[in-house]
PDB file of C-alpha atoms in Angstrom:
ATOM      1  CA  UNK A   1      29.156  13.348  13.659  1.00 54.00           C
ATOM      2  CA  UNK A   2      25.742  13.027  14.273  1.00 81.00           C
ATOM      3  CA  UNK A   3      24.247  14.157  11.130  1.00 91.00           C
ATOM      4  CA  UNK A   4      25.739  14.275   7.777  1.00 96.00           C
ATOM      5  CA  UNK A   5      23.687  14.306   3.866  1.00 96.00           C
ATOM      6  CA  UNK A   6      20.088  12.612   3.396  1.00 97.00           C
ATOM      7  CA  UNK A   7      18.233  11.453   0.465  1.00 97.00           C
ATOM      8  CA  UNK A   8      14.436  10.723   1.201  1.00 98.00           C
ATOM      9  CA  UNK A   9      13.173   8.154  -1.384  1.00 97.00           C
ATOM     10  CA  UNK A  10       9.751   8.918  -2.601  1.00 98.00           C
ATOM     11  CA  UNK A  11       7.023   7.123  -4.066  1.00 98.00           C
ATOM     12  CA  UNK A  12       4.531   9.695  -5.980  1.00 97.00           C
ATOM     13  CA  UNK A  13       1.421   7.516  -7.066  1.00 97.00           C
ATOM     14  CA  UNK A  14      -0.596  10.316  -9.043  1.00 96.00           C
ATOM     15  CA  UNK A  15       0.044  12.754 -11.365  1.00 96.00           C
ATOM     16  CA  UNK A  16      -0.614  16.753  -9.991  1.00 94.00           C
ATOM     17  CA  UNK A  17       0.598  19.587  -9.790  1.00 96.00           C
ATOM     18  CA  UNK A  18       1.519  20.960  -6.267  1.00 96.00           C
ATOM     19  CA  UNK A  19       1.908  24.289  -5.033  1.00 95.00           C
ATOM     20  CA  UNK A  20       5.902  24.542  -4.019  1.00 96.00           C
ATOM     21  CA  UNK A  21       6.038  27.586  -2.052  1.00 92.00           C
ATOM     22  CA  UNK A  22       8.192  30.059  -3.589  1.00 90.00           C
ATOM     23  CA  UNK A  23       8.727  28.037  -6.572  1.00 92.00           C
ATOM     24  CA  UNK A  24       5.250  27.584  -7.458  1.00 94.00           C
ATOM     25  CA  UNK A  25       2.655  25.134  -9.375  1.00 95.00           C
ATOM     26  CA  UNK A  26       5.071  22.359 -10.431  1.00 95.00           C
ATOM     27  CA  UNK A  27       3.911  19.425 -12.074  1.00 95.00           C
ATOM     28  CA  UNK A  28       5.054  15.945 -10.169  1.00 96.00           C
ATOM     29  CA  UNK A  29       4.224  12.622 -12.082  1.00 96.00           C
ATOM     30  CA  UNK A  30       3.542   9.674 -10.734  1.00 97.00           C
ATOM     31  CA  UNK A  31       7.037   7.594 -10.209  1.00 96.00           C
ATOM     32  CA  UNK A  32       9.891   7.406  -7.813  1.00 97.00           C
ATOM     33  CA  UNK A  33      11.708  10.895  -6.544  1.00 97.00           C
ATOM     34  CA  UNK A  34      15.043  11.267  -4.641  1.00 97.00           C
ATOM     35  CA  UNK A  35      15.682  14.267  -2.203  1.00 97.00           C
ATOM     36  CA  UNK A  36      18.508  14.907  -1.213  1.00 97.00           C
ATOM     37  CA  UNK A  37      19.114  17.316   1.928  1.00 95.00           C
ATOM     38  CA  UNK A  38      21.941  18.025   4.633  1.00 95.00           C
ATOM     39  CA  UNK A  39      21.274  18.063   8.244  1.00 94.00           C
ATOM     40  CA  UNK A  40      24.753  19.242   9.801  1.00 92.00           C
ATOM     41  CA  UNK A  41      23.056  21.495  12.523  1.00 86.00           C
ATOM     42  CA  UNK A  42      22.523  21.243  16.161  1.00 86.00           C
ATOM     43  CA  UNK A  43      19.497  18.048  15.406  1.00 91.00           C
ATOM     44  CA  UNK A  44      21.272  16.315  13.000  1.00 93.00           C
ATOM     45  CA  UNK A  45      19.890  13.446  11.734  1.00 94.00           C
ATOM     46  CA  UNK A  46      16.337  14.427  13.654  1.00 93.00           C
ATOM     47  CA  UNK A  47      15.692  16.324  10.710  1.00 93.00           C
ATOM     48  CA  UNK A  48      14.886  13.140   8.870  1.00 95.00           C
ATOM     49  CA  UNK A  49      12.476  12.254  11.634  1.00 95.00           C
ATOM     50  CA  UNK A  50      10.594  16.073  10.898  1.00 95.00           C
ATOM     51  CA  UNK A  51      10.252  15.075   7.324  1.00 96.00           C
ATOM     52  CA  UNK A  52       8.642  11.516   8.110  1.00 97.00           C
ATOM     53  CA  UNK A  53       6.007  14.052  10.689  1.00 97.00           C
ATOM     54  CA  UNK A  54       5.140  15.999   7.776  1.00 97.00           C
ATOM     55  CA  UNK A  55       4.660  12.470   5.655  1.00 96.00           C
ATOM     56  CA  UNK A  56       2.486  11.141   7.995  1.00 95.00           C
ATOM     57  CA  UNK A  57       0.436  14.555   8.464  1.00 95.00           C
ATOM     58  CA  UNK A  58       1.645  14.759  12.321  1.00 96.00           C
ATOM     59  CA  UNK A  59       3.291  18.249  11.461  1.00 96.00           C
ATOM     60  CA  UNK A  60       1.743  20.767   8.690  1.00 94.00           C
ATOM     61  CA  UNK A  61       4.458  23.428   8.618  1.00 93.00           C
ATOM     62  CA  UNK A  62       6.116  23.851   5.721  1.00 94.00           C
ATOM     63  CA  UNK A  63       9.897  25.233   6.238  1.00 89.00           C
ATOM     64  CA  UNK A  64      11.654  23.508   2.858  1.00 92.00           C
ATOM     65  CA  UNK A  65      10.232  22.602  -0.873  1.00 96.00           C
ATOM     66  CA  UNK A  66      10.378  18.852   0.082  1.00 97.00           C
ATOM     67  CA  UNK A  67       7.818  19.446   2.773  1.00 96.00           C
ATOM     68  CA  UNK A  68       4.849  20.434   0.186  1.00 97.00           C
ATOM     69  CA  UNK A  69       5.877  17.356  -1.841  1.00 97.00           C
ATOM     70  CA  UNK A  70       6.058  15.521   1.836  1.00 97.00           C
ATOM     71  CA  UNK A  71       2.746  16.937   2.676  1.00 97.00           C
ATOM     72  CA  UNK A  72       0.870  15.623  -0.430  1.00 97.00           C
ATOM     73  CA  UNK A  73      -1.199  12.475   0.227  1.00 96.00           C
ATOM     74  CA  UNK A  74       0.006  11.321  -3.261  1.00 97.00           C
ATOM     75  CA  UNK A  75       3.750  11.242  -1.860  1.00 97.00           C
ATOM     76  CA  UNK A  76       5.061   8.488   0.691  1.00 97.00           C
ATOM     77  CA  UNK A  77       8.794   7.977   1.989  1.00 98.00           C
ATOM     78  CA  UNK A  78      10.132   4.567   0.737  1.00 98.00           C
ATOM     79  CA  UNK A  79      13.204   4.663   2.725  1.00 97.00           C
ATOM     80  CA  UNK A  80      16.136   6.958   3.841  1.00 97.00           C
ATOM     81  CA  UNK A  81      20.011   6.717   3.336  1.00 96.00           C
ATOM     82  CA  UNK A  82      22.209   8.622   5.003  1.00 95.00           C
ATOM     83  CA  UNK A  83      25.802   9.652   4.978  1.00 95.00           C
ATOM     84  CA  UNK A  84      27.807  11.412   8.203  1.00 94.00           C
ATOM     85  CA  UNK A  85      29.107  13.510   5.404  1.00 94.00           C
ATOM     86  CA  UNK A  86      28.656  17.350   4.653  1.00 94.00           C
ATOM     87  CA  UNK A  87      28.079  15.963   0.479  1.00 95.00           C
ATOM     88  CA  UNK A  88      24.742  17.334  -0.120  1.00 95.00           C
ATOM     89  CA  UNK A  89      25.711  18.699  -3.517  1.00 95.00           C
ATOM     90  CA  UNK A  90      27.271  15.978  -4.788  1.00 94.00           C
ATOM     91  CA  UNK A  91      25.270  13.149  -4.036  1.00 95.00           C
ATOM     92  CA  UNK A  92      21.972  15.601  -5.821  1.00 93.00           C
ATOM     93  CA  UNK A  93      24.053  16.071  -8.527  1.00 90.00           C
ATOM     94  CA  UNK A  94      25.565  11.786  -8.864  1.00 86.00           C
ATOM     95  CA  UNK A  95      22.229  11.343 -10.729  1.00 73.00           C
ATOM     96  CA  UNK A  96      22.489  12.953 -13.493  1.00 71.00           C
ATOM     97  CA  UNK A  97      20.842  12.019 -16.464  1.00 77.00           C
ATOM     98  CA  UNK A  98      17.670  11.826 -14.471  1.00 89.00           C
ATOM     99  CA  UNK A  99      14.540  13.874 -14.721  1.00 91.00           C
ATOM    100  CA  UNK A 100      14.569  17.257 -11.665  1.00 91.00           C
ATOM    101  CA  UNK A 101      12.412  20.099 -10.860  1.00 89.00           C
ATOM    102  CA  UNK A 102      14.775  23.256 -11.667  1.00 90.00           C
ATOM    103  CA  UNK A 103      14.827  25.234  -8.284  1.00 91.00           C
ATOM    104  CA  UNK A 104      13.771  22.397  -5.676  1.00 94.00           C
ATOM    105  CA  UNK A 105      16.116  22.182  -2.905  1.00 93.00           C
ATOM    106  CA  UNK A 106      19.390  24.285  -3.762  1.00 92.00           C
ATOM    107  CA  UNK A 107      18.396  27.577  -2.854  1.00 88.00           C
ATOM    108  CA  UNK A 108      21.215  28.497  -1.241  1.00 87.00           C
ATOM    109  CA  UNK A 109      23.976  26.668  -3.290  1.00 91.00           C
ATOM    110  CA  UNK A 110      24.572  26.856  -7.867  1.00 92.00           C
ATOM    111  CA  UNK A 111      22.659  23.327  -7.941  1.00 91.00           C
ATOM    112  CA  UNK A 112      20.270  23.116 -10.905  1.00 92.00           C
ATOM    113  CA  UNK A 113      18.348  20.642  -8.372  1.00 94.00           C
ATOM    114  CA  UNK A 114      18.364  18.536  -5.326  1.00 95.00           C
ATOM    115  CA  UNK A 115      15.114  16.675  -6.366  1.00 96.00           C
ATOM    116  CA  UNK A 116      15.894  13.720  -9.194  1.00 96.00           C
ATOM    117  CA  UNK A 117      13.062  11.799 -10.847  1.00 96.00           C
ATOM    118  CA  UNK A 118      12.957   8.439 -12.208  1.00 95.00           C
ATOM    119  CA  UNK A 119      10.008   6.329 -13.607  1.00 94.00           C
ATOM    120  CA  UNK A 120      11.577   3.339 -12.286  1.00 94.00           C
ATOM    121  CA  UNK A 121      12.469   2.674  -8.135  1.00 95.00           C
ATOM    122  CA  UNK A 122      15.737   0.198  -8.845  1.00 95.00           C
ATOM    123  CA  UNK A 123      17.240   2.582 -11.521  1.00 94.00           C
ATOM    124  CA  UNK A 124      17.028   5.757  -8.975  1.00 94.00           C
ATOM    125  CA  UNK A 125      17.675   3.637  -6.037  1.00 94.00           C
ATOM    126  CA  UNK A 126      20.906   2.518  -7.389  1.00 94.00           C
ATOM    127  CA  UNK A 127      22.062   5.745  -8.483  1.00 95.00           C
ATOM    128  CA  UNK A 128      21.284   6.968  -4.865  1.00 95.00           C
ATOM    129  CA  UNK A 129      22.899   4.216  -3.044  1.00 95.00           C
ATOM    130  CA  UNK A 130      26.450   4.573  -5.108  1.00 95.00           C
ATOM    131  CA  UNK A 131      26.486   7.750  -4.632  1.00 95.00           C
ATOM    132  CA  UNK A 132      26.428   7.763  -0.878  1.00 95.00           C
ATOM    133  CA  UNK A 133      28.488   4.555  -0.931  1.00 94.00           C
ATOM    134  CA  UNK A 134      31.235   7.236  -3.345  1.00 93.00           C
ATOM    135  CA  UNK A 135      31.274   9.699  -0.837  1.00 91.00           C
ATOM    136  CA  UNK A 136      31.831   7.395   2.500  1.00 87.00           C
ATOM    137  CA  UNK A 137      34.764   6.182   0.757  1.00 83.00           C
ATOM    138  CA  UNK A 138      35.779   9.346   0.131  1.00 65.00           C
ATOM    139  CA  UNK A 139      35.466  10.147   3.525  1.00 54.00           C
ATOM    140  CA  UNK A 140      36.669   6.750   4.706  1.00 47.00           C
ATOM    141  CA  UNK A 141      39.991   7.722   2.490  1.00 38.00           C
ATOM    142  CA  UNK A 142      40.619  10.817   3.791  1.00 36.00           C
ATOM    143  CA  UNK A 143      40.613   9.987   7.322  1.00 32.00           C
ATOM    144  CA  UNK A 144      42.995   7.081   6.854  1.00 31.00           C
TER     145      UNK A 144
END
């Protein structure tokens, strides 16, 4: 397979508001933010590589919510882990208990959210990491 489920890692270091396309003004406070995204068609994993263009400022267009958060200069990508899994849903959701923008990311699945929030980078990296390290041994299990 060569794509699978992403979560971007995100460092926000200010407080605003950004305009979210459809969504709107939502407010974004400083602190760590995991996306999490699929990218099962035809450039698989090269989607990851888009979003890190749109960090950097190399591409402006915005297709998905992540990519006005992406395009803020108060947002940077700490690091990426990826699964060759179709789990987008439930790795989002493994965090729960963890602050998200209603809306951001699910609009075409029942997700409340596929942006969490967390004040603090170990507690959401952790919660990130099991959760793709749950669903590769799901997958690892099912193929055995």
């Amino acid at each position: 397979m060569s794509g699978g489920t992403y979560t971007l890692v995100l460092e926000r270091r200010a407080d605003d508001a950004i305009e979210v396309g459809a969504l709107g003004e939502r407010p974004f406070p400083a602190g760590w933010y995991a996306y999490t995204g699929s990218a099962l068609g035809s450039g698989g994993f090269g989607r990851v590589d888009r979003h890190r263009a749109v960090a950097t400022g190399e591409n402006d267009t915005r297709h998905w919510h992540v990519d006005y958060l992406l395009g803020d200069a108060a947002t940077a990508i700490d690091r990426v882990v990826t699964t060759a899994a179709d789990a987008e849903c439930a790795v989002a959701s493994a965090a729960e208990g963890f602050g998200r923008v209603d809306g951001f990311g699910c609009s075409d699945c029942d997700c409340r959210s596929h942006l969490a929030y967390h004040e603090r980078r170990d507690r959401l990296l952790h919660a990130v990491t099991e959760a793709h390290d749950a669903v590769r041994g799901d997958a690892t299990a099912a193929s055995d």
